[in-house]
Amino acid sequence: NNTAGYFKSSNNKAVILVSDDDTNTYVSAENSTSSIGVNPGRHASNLNITSTGAVGIGTASPSTKLHVIHSSSEPVFIDAPSSTTAFIRSTTTAVGNSAKLGFAPSNSVAGVTLTATATEDFSDSTKRSASFTIGTRNNGNFADQFHITPAGLTGIGTTSPDVRLVVHGALRSTV
């Protein structure tokens, strides 16, 4: 063990202050949570890591592996360098496995989802095909509304188009 220093509190909160002439940074341990940031202890403005490994940004009590809360009207960015892709991915390569991005208007219930589903085993680099689906919720029921197959066949109201464009339901066109 190469421990350079050891600090132990006699209660449920220990704080170390690192400071220069214009910045204070706190490294804290409190109630099974490690924190680093501009406030001592667990605080929504800090980066908080629980004893179960959940990471919170903008929350003192993360409820998932990565829990980000942004409370202002400013956007939140995930940036990737030019010509690079930022991924949301699944760690399973099997056919039928999917990666899904959900948009929830107010709680953890998705109103809209974007889903990529493996149609071939992704462990074989000569195959790796996937479909893309947009789903929506209407009156509490969730349904896939828009679907693109790996071959580029597009279905609206169906997930199994057999020609370039299939529309299930009424269609209106105006010029």
Short mmCIF file of N, CA and C in Angstrom, two decimals, residues 5-175:
data_model
loop_
_atom_site.label_atom_id
_atom_site.label_comp_id
_atom_site.label_asym_id
_atom_site.label_seq_id
_atom_site.Cartn_x
_atom_site.Cartn_y
_atom_site.Cartn_z
N GLY A 5 -1.06 9.64 2.85
CA GLY A 5 -1.66 10.31 4.00
C GLY A 5 -2.92 9.57 4.41
N TYR A 6 -3.34 9.78 5.65
CA TYR A 6 -4.52 9.10 6.16
C TYR A 6 -5.28 10.09 7.02
N PHE A 7 -6.54 10.28 6.70
CA PHE A 7 -7.38 11.20 7.47
C PHE A 7 -8.62 10.43 7.89
N LYS A 8 -8.96 10.45 9.16
CA LYS A 8 -10.13 9.74 9.64
C LYS A 8 -10.93 10.67 10.55
N SER A 9 -12.22 10.72 10.27
CA SER A 9 -13.13 11.54 11.05
C SER A 9 -13.73 10.70 12.17
N SER A 10 -14.17 11.34 13.21
CA SER A 10 -14.82 10.62 14.32
C SER A 10 -16.33 10.53 14.13
N ASN A 11 -16.86 11.11 13.03
CA ASN A 11 -18.30 11.00 12.76
C ASN A 11 -18.51 10.58 11.30
N ASN A 12 -19.70 10.84 10.74
CA ASN A 12 -20.03 10.35 9.39
C ASN A 12 -19.59 11.29 8.27
N LYS A 13 -18.76 12.28 8.56
CA LYS A 13 -18.34 13.22 7.53
C LYS A 13 -16.88 13.61 7.73
N ALA A 14 -16.09 13.44 6.64
CA ALA A 14 -14.69 13.86 6.65
C ALA A 14 -14.47 14.72 5.41
N VAL A 15 -13.78 15.86 5.58
CA VAL A 15 -13.60 16.80 4.48
C VAL A 15 -12.15 17.28 4.47
N ILE A 16 -11.58 17.30 3.26
CA ILE A 16 -10.27 17.90 3.05
C ILE A 16 -10.46 19.08 2.12
N LEU A 17 -9.91 20.23 2.47
CA LEU A 17 -9.99 21.42 1.63
C LEU A 17 -8.65 21.62 0.92
N VAL A 18 -8.71 21.75 -0.40
CA VAL A 18 -7.55 22.10 -1.21
C VAL A 18 -7.86 23.47 -1.77
N SER A 19 -6.96 24.45 -1.54
CA SER A 19 -7.29 25.82 -1.88
C SER A 19 -6.09 26.56 -2.43
N ASP A 20 -6.35 27.45 -3.41
CA ASP A 20 -5.32 28.39 -3.85
C ASP A 20 -5.87 29.79 -3.58
N ASP A 21 -5.35 30.82 -4.25
CA ASP A 21 -5.77 32.18 -3.93
C ASP A 21 -7.18 32.54 -4.40
N ASP A 22 -7.81 31.70 -5.27
CA ASP A 22 -9.16 32.03 -5.72
C ASP A 22 -10.09 30.82 -5.88
N THR A 23 -9.66 29.63 -5.49
CA THR A 23 -10.49 28.44 -5.69
C THR A 23 -10.41 27.52 -4.49
N ASN A 24 -11.57 27.04 -4.04
CA ASN A 24 -11.64 26.02 -3.00
C ASN A 24 -12.18 24.74 -3.62
N THR A 25 -11.52 23.63 -3.37
CA THR A 25 -12.01 22.32 -3.80
C THR A 25 -12.04 21.43 -2.58
N TYR A 26 -13.16 20.73 -2.41
CA TYR A 26 -13.34 19.84 -1.27
C TYR A 26 -13.33 18.39 -1.73
N VAL A 27 -12.62 17.57 -0.99
CA VAL A 27 -12.66 16.12 -1.16
C VAL A 27 -13.30 15.60 0.12
N SER A 28 -14.44 14.90 -0.04
CA SER A 28 -15.24 14.55 1.13
C SER A 28 -15.64 13.08 1.13
N ALA A 29 -15.89 12.57 2.33
CA ALA A 29 -16.51 11.27 2.52
C ALA A 29 -17.65 11.48 3.51
N GLU A 30 -18.88 11.08 3.10
CA GLU A 30 -20.04 11.29 3.97
C GLU A 30 -21.12 10.26 3.64
N ASN A 31 -21.58 9.56 4.67
CA ASN A 31 -22.70 8.61 4.53
C ASN A 31 -22.55 7.70 3.31
N SER A 32 -21.45 6.99 3.20
CA SER A 32 -21.18 6.03 2.12
C SER A 32 -21.07 6.67 0.74
N THR A 33 -20.75 7.96 0.68
CA THR A 33 -20.59 8.67 -0.59
C THR A 33 -19.28 9.44 -0.57
N SER A 34 -18.50 9.31 -1.66
CA SER A 34 -17.29 10.10 -1.85
C SER A 34 -17.65 11.26 -2.76
N SER A 35 -17.15 12.46 -2.46
CA SER A 35 -17.49 13.66 -3.23
C SER A 35 -16.25 14.49 -3.49
N ILE A 36 -16.26 15.14 -4.63
CA ILE A 36 -15.24 16.14 -4.93
C ILE A 36 -15.96 17.30 -5.61
N GLY A 37 -15.65 18.51 -5.17
CA GLY A 37 -16.31 19.66 -5.77
C GLY A 37 -16.12 20.94 -4.98
N VAL A 38 -16.98 21.89 -5.23
CA VAL A 38 -16.85 23.22 -4.66
C VAL A 38 -17.56 23.36 -3.32
N ASN A 39 -18.24 22.31 -2.87
CA ASN A 39 -18.93 22.32 -1.58
C ASN A 39 -18.46 21.15 -0.73
N PRO A 40 -18.37 21.32 0.60
CA PRO A 40 -17.97 20.20 1.45
C PRO A 40 -19.09 19.17 1.56
N GLY A 41 -18.74 17.89 1.55
CA GLY A 41 -19.72 16.82 1.74
C GLY A 41 -20.54 16.54 0.50
N ARG A 42 -21.59 15.72 0.69
CA ARG A 42 -22.52 15.39 -0.42
C ARG A 42 -23.27 16.66 -0.79
N HIS A 43 -23.17 17.03 -2.05
CA HIS A 43 -23.85 18.24 -2.52
C HIS A 43 -24.11 18.08 -4.01
N ALA A 44 -25.25 18.60 -4.48
CA ALA A 44 -25.62 18.46 -5.89
C ALA A 44 -24.63 19.14 -6.83
N SER A 45 -23.87 20.10 -6.34
CA SER A 45 -22.88 20.78 -7.19
C SER A 45 -21.58 19.99 -7.31
N ASN A 46 -21.44 18.93 -6.53
CA ASN A 46 -20.23 18.11 -6.55
C ASN A 46 -20.40 16.88 -7.44
N LEU A 47 -19.31 16.23 -7.75
CA LEU A 47 -19.31 14.90 -8.33
C LEU A 47 -19.39 13.94 -7.15
N ASN A 48 -20.45 13.11 -7.10
CA ASN A 48 -20.68 12.22 -5.97
C ASN A 48 -20.65 10.77 -6.43
N ILE A 49 -19.93 9.93 -5.69
CA ILE A 49 -19.82 8.51 -6.01
C ILE A 49 -20.23 7.71 -4.77
N THR A 50 -21.28 6.88 -4.91
CA THR A 50 -21.76 6.10 -3.78
C THR A 50 -20.92 4.85 -3.57
N SER A 51 -21.13 4.19 -2.45
CA SER A 51 -20.38 2.96 -2.15
C SER A 51 -20.75 1.83 -3.11
N THR A 52 -21.88 1.94 -3.83
CA THR A 52 -22.26 0.94 -4.83
C THR A 52 -21.72 1.27 -6.22
N GLY A 53 -21.00 2.40 -6.34
CA GLY A 53 -20.41 2.78 -7.62
C GLY A 53 -21.27 3.68 -8.48
N ALA A 54 -22.43 4.11 -7.99
CA ALA A 54 -23.27 5.04 -8.74
C ALA A 54 -22.62 6.42 -8.72
N VAL A 55 -22.60 7.08 -9.88
CA VAL A 55 -21.97 8.39 -10.02
C VAL A 55 -23.06 9.44 -10.25
N GLY A 56 -23.01 10.50 -9.47
CA GLY A 56 -23.98 11.57 -9.61
C GLY A 56 -23.33 12.87 -10.00
N ILE A 57 -23.87 13.50 -11.04
CA ILE A 57 -23.45 14.84 -11.44
C ILE A 57 -24.72 15.69 -11.38
N GLY A 58 -24.73 16.69 -10.54
CA GLY A 58 -25.93 17.50 -10.36
C GLY A 58 -26.90 16.89 -9.37
N THR A 59 -26.53 15.80 -8.73
CA THR A 59 -27.35 15.17 -7.69
C THR A 59 -26.44 14.61 -6.60
N ALA A 60 -26.87 14.76 -5.36
CA ALA A 60 -26.12 14.21 -4.23
C ALA A 60 -26.49 12.75 -3.99
N SER A 61 -27.56 12.27 -4.62
CA SER A 61 -28.05 10.90 -4.41
C SER A 61 -28.31 10.21 -5.73
N PRO A 62 -27.27 9.79 -6.46
CA PRO A 62 -27.50 9.12 -7.74
C PRO A 62 -28.25 7.81 -7.55
N SER A 63 -29.24 7.56 -8.41
CA SER A 63 -30.06 6.36 -8.29
C SER A 63 -29.74 5.31 -9.35
N THR A 64 -28.83 5.63 -10.29
CA THR A 64 -28.41 4.68 -11.32
C THR A 64 -26.90 4.78 -11.46
N LYS A 65 -26.32 3.94 -12.32
CA LYS A 65 -24.86 3.91 -12.49
C LYS A 65 -24.31 5.29 -12.84
N LEU A 66 -24.99 6.02 -13.75
CA LEU A 66 -24.64 7.40 -14.05
C LEU A 66 -25.92 8.21 -14.04
N HIS A 67 -26.02 9.15 -13.11
CA HIS A 67 -27.23 9.94 -12.92
C HIS A 67 -26.85 11.41 -13.05
N VAL A 68 -27.31 12.05 -14.12
CA VAL A 68 -26.99 13.45 -14.38
C VAL A 68 -28.27 14.27 -14.30
N ILE A 69 -28.24 15.32 -13.49
CA ILE A 69 -29.37 16.24 -13.40
C ILE A 69 -28.85 17.62 -13.76
N HIS A 70 -29.54 18.26 -14.68
CA HIS A 70 -29.17 19.61 -15.11
C HIS A 70 -30.39 20.49 -14.89
N SER A 71 -30.28 21.46 -14.00
CA SER A 71 -31.47 22.19 -13.58
C SER A 71 -31.61 23.57 -14.21
N SER A 72 -30.78 23.92 -15.17
CA SER A 72 -30.94 25.23 -15.80
C SER A 72 -31.41 25.04 -17.25
N SER A 73 -31.63 26.13 -17.93
CA SER A 73 -32.09 26.05 -19.32
C SER A 73 -30.93 25.87 -20.30
N GLU A 74 -29.72 25.84 -19.81
CA GLU A 74 -28.56 25.62 -20.66
C GLU A 74 -28.55 24.17 -21.16
N PRO A 75 -28.07 23.91 -22.37
CA PRO A 75 -28.04 22.54 -22.88
C PRO A 75 -26.97 21.69 -22.19
N VAL A 76 -27.12 20.39 -22.27
CA VAL A 76 -26.12 19.43 -21.82
C VAL A 76 -25.52 18.81 -23.07
N PHE A 77 -24.21 18.73 -23.15
CA PHE A 77 -23.54 18.23 -24.34
C PHE A 77 -22.80 16.92 -24.07
N ILE A 78 -22.80 16.05 -25.06
CA ILE A 78 -21.86 14.93 -25.15
C ILE A 78 -21.12 15.20 -26.45
N ASP A 79 -19.89 15.60 -26.35
CA ASP A 79 -19.12 15.98 -27.54
C ASP A 79 -18.17 14.86 -27.96
N ALA A 80 -17.99 14.76 -29.26
CA ALA A 80 -17.00 13.85 -29.83
C ALA A 80 -16.18 14.66 -30.82
N PRO A 81 -14.88 14.39 -30.92
CA PRO A 81 -14.05 15.12 -31.88
C PRO A 81 -14.58 14.95 -33.31
N SER A 82 -14.17 15.83 -34.20
CA SER A 82 -14.57 15.78 -35.60
C SER A 82 -14.37 14.38 -36.17
N SER A 83 -15.33 13.92 -36.96
CA SER A 83 -15.30 12.61 -37.62
C SER A 83 -15.27 11.45 -36.63
N THR A 84 -15.78 11.67 -35.42
CA THR A 84 -15.85 10.63 -34.41
C THR A 84 -17.31 10.48 -34.00
N THR A 85 -17.69 9.29 -33.57
CA THR A 85 -19.06 9.02 -33.15
C THR A 85 -19.11 8.84 -31.64
N ALA A 86 -20.07 9.48 -30.98
CA ALA A 86 -20.34 9.24 -29.57
C ALA A 86 -21.34 8.09 -29.51
N PHE A 87 -21.10 7.08 -28.67
CA PHE A 87 -21.91 5.87 -28.66
C PHE A 87 -22.75 5.73 -27.40
N ILE A 88 -23.96 5.22 -27.58
CA ILE A 88 -24.73 4.57 -26.53
C ILE A 88 -24.80 3.14 -27.00
N ARG A 89 -24.22 2.23 -26.25
CA ARG A 89 -24.12 0.88 -26.77
C ARG A 89 -24.46 -0.16 -25.72
N SER A 90 -24.81 -1.34 -26.22
CA SER A 90 -25.04 -2.50 -25.38
C SER A 90 -23.77 -3.33 -25.40
N THR A 91 -23.53 -4.08 -24.35
CA THR A 91 -22.32 -4.90 -24.31
C THR A 91 -22.55 -6.33 -24.79
N THR A 92 -23.77 -6.65 -25.23
CA THR A 92 -24.08 -7.98 -25.73
C THR A 92 -24.16 -7.93 -27.25
N THR A 93 -23.55 -8.90 -27.93
CA THR A 93 -23.48 -8.89 -29.39
C THR A 93 -24.55 -9.74 -30.06
N ALA A 94 -25.41 -10.41 -29.31
CA ALA A 94 -26.35 -11.38 -29.87
C ALA A 94 -27.44 -10.72 -30.72
N VAL A 95 -27.97 -11.50 -31.67
CA VAL A 95 -29.09 -11.07 -32.50
C VAL A 95 -30.27 -10.73 -31.58
N GLY A 96 -30.94 -9.64 -31.88
CA GLY A 96 -32.09 -9.21 -31.08
C GLY A 96 -31.73 -8.28 -29.95
N ASN A 97 -30.45 -8.17 -29.63
CA ASN A 97 -30.04 -7.25 -28.57
C ASN A 97 -30.13 -5.83 -29.09
N SER A 98 -30.44 -4.89 -28.20
CA SER A 98 -30.61 -3.52 -28.67
C SER A 98 -29.99 -2.51 -27.73
N ALA A 99 -29.71 -1.33 -28.28
CA ALA A 99 -29.31 -0.16 -27.51
C ALA A 99 -30.43 0.85 -27.71
N LYS A 100 -30.90 1.44 -26.61
CA LYS A 100 -32.08 2.28 -26.68
C LYS A 100 -31.82 3.60 -25.96
N LEU A 101 -32.26 4.68 -26.57
CA LEU A 101 -32.19 6.00 -25.96
C LEU A 101 -33.62 6.46 -25.76
N GLY A 102 -33.99 6.71 -24.52
CA GLY A 102 -35.35 7.13 -24.21
C GLY A 102 -35.43 8.59 -23.84
N PHE A 103 -36.51 9.21 -24.24
CA PHE A 103 -36.78 10.60 -23.89
C PHE A 103 -38.01 10.63 -23.00
N ALA A 104 -37.86 11.06 -21.77
CA ALA A 104 -38.96 11.09 -20.81
C ALA A 104 -39.33 12.54 -20.52
N PRO A 105 -40.56 12.95 -20.82
CA PRO A 105 -40.96 14.33 -20.59
C PRO A 105 -40.85 14.78 -19.13
N SER A 106 -41.11 13.89 -18.15
CA SER A 106 -41.07 14.36 -16.77
C SER A 106 -40.56 13.35 -15.76
N ASN A 107 -40.58 12.08 -16.06
CA ASN A 107 -40.13 11.09 -15.09
C ASN A 107 -39.33 10.01 -15.81
N SER A 108 -39.25 8.82 -15.26
CA SER A 108 -38.47 7.75 -15.88
C SER A 108 -39.25 6.95 -16.90
N VAL A 109 -40.44 7.41 -17.28
CA VAL A 109 -41.25 6.71 -18.26
C VAL A 109 -41.03 7.36 -19.62
N ALA A 110 -40.48 6.59 -20.56
CA ALA A 110 -40.14 7.15 -21.88
C ALA A 110 -41.41 7.52 -22.64
N GLY A 111 -41.36 8.70 -23.27
CA GLY A 111 -42.41 9.12 -24.18
C GLY A 111 -42.05 8.78 -25.60
N VAL A 112 -40.73 8.80 -25.89
CA VAL A 112 -40.21 8.47 -27.21
C VAL A 112 -38.91 7.68 -27.01
N THR A 113 -38.68 6.68 -27.85
CA THR A 113 -37.41 5.95 -27.82
C THR A 113 -36.82 5.85 -29.21
N LEU A 114 -35.51 5.85 -29.27
CA LEU A 114 -34.75 5.56 -30.48
C LEU A 114 -34.01 4.26 -30.18
N THR A 115 -34.20 3.23 -31.03
CA THR A 115 -33.64 1.92 -30.75
C THR A 115 -32.88 1.37 -31.95
N ALA A 116 -31.68 0.88 -31.71
CA ALA A 116 -30.91 0.13 -32.71
C ALA A 116 -30.90 -1.32 -32.24
N THR A 117 -31.35 -2.24 -33.11
CA THR A 117 -31.44 -3.66 -32.75
C THR A 117 -30.59 -4.49 -33.70
N ALA A 118 -29.76 -5.35 -33.13
CA ALA A 118 -28.91 -6.23 -33.94
C ALA A 118 -29.79 -7.25 -34.67
N THR A 119 -29.65 -7.31 -35.99
CA THR A 119 -30.36 -8.32 -36.77
C THR A 119 -29.43 -9.47 -37.16
N GLU A 120 -28.13 -9.29 -36.89
CA GLU A 120 -27.13 -10.35 -37.05
C GLU A 120 -26.19 -10.24 -35.86
N ASP A 121 -25.46 -11.29 -35.58
CA ASP A 121 -24.53 -11.34 -34.46
C ASP A 121 -23.39 -10.34 -34.67
N PHE A 122 -23.25 -9.37 -33.77
CA PHE A 122 -22.24 -8.33 -33.91
C PHE A 122 -20.83 -8.80 -33.58
N SER A 123 -20.66 -10.03 -33.11
CA SER A 123 -19.30 -10.53 -32.86
C SER A 123 -18.62 -10.95 -34.15
N ASP A 124 -19.38 -11.10 -35.23
CA ASP A 124 -18.84 -11.47 -36.54
C ASP A 124 -18.73 -10.20 -37.39
N SER A 125 -17.52 -9.72 -37.62
CA SER A 125 -17.33 -8.43 -38.30
C SER A 125 -17.78 -8.46 -39.76
N THR A 126 -18.03 -9.64 -40.34
CA THR A 126 -18.50 -9.69 -41.72
C THR A 126 -20.02 -9.50 -41.81
N LYS A 127 -20.70 -9.50 -40.69
CA LYS A 127 -22.16 -9.36 -40.69
C LYS A 127 -22.55 -8.01 -40.10
N ARG A 128 -22.76 -7.94 -38.84
CA ARG A 128 -23.08 -6.71 -38.12
C ARG A 128 -24.14 -5.84 -38.79
N SER A 129 -25.34 -6.32 -38.87
CA SER A 129 -26.46 -5.54 -39.40
C SER A 129 -27.38 -5.15 -38.26
N ALA A 130 -28.03 -3.99 -38.40
CA ALA A 130 -28.95 -3.53 -37.37
C ALA A 130 -30.10 -2.75 -37.98
N SER A 131 -31.22 -2.79 -37.29
CA SER A 131 -32.38 -1.99 -37.69
C SER A 131 -32.49 -0.79 -36.75
N PHE A 132 -33.28 0.20 -37.16
CA PHE A 132 -33.49 1.42 -36.37
C PHE A 132 -34.98 1.65 -36.23
N THR A 133 -35.42 1.93 -34.99
CA THR A 133 -36.84 2.12 -34.73
C THR A 133 -37.06 3.35 -33.86
N ILE A 134 -38.11 4.09 -34.17
CA ILE A 134 -38.57 5.19 -33.31
C ILE A 134 -39.92 4.75 -32.74
N GLY A 135 -40.03 4.77 -31.42
CA GLY A 135 -41.28 4.41 -30.76
C GLY A 135 -41.85 5.60 -30.01
N THR A 136 -43.18 5.62 -29.87
CA THR A 136 -43.85 6.69 -29.13
C THR A 136 -44.89 6.11 -28.19
N ARG A 137 -45.24 6.90 -27.18
CA ARG A 137 -46.27 6.51 -26.22
C ARG A 137 -47.52 7.35 -26.48
N ASN A 138 -48.68 6.68 -26.53
CA ASN A 138 -49.95 7.36 -26.75
C ASN A 138 -50.98 6.77 -25.77
N ASN A 139 -51.55 7.63 -24.93
CA ASN A 139 -52.53 7.19 -23.93
C ASN A 139 -52.01 6.03 -23.08
N GLY A 140 -50.74 6.08 -22.71
CA GLY A 140 -50.15 5.06 -21.85
C GLY A 140 -49.61 3.84 -22.57
N ASN A 141 -49.91 3.69 -23.85
CA ASN A 141 -49.45 2.53 -24.61
C ASN A 141 -48.27 2.91 -25.49
N PHE A 142 -47.28 2.03 -25.52
CA PHE A 142 -46.07 2.30 -26.29
C PHE A 142 -46.09 1.48 -27.57
N ALA A 143 -45.73 2.09 -28.70
CA ALA A 143 -45.70 1.37 -29.97
C ALA A 143 -44.57 1.89 -30.84
N ASP A 144 -43.99 0.97 -31.63
CA ASP A 144 -43.00 1.35 -32.63
C ASP A 144 -43.73 1.99 -33.80
N GLN A 145 -43.32 3.22 -34.17
CA GLN A 145 -44.03 3.97 -35.21
C GLN A 145 -43.28 4.04 -36.53
N PHE A 146 -41.94 4.03 -36.47
CA PHE A 146 -41.11 4.24 -37.65
C PHE A 146 -39.97 3.24 -37.59
N HIS A 147 -39.74 2.49 -38.66
CA HIS A 147 -38.76 1.41 -38.62
C HIS A 147 -37.97 1.39 -39.94
N ILE A 148 -36.64 1.28 -39.84
CA ILE A 148 -35.78 1.14 -41.01
C ILE A 148 -35.00 -0.17 -40.85
N THR A 149 -35.09 -1.03 -41.86
CA THR A 149 -34.36 -2.30 -41.83
C THR A 149 -32.91 -2.08 -42.24
N PRO A 150 -32.03 -3.06 -42.05
CA PRO A 150 -30.65 -2.92 -42.50
C PRO A 150 -30.55 -2.69 -44.02
N ALA A 151 -31.52 -3.17 -44.77
CA ALA A 151 -31.52 -3.00 -46.24
C ALA A 151 -32.08 -1.65 -46.66
N GLY A 152 -32.50 -0.81 -45.70
CA GLY A 152 -33.02 0.51 -46.03
C GLY A 152 -34.52 0.53 -46.31
N LEU A 153 -35.21 -0.57 -46.06
CA LEU A 153 -36.65 -0.59 -46.21
C LEU A 153 -37.27 0.14 -45.03
N THR A 154 -38.25 1.01 -45.30
CA THR A 154 -38.81 1.87 -44.27
C THR A 154 -40.28 1.56 -44.05
N GLY A 155 -40.64 1.42 -42.78
CA GLY A 155 -42.03 1.18 -42.43
C GLY A 155 -42.54 2.25 -41.50
N ILE A 156 -43.71 2.78 -41.81
CA ILE A 156 -44.41 3.70 -40.92
C ILE A 156 -45.66 2.97 -40.47
N GLY A 157 -45.76 2.72 -39.16
CA GLY A 157 -46.86 1.94 -38.64
C GLY A 157 -46.64 0.45 -38.75
N THR A 158 -45.47 0.03 -39.18
CA THR A 158 -45.11 -1.40 -39.27
C THR A 158 -43.62 -1.56 -39.02
N THR A 159 -43.25 -2.68 -38.42
CA THR A 159 -41.82 -2.98 -38.21
C THR A 159 -41.32 -4.02 -39.19
N SER A 160 -42.13 -4.36 -40.19
CA SER A 160 -41.69 -5.37 -41.17
C SER A 160 -42.00 -4.93 -42.61
N PRO A 161 -41.41 -3.81 -43.05
CA PRO A 161 -41.62 -3.38 -44.44
C PRO A 161 -40.97 -4.36 -45.40
N ASP A 162 -41.62 -4.60 -46.55
CA ASP A 162 -41.07 -5.53 -47.53
C ASP A 162 -40.71 -4.85 -48.85
N VAL A 163 -40.95 -3.53 -48.94
CA VAL A 163 -40.52 -2.72 -50.09
C VAL A 163 -39.94 -1.43 -49.53
N ARG A 164 -39.43 -0.55 -50.39
CA ARG A 164 -38.71 0.66 -49.97
C ARG A 164 -39.50 1.50 -48.95
N LEU A 165 -40.83 1.65 -49.12
CA LEU A 165 -41.65 2.39 -48.16
C LEU A 165 -42.99 1.71 -48.01
N VAL A 166 -43.33 1.36 -46.78
CA VAL A 166 -44.63 0.79 -46.46
C VAL A 166 -45.26 1.66 -45.39
N VAL A 167 -46.51 2.08 -45.66
CA VAL A 167 -47.26 2.88 -44.69
C VAL A 167 -48.51 2.11 -44.32
N HIS A 168 -48.67 1.79 -43.05
CA HIS A 168 -49.90 1.15 -42.55
C HIS A 168 -50.77 2.24 -41.95
N GLY A 169 -51.97 2.39 -42.44
CA GLY A 169 -52.87 3.43 -41.97
C GLY A 169 -53.14 4.43 -43.07
N ALA A 170 -53.95 5.41 -42.74
CA ALA A 170 -54.33 6.43 -43.73
C ALA A 170 -53.12 7.28 -44.11
N LEU A 171 -53.13 7.73 -45.34
CA LEU A 171 -52.04 8.55 -45.86
C LEU A 171 -52.63 9.75 -46.57
N ARG A 172 -52.13 10.93 -46.30
CA ARG A 172 -52.62 12.14 -46.95
C ARG A 172 -51.45 12.84 -47.59
N SER A 173 -51.64 13.30 -48.81
CA SER A 173 -50.60 14.02 -49.54
C SER A 173 -51.23 15.28 -50.12
N THR A 174 -50.58 16.42 -49.94
CA THR A 174 -51.05 17.67 -50.53
C THR A 174 -49.92 18.31 -51.32
N VAL A 175 -50.32 19.06 -52.33
CA VAL A 175 -49.33 19.73 -53.17
C VAL A 175 -49.49 21.21 -53.04
#
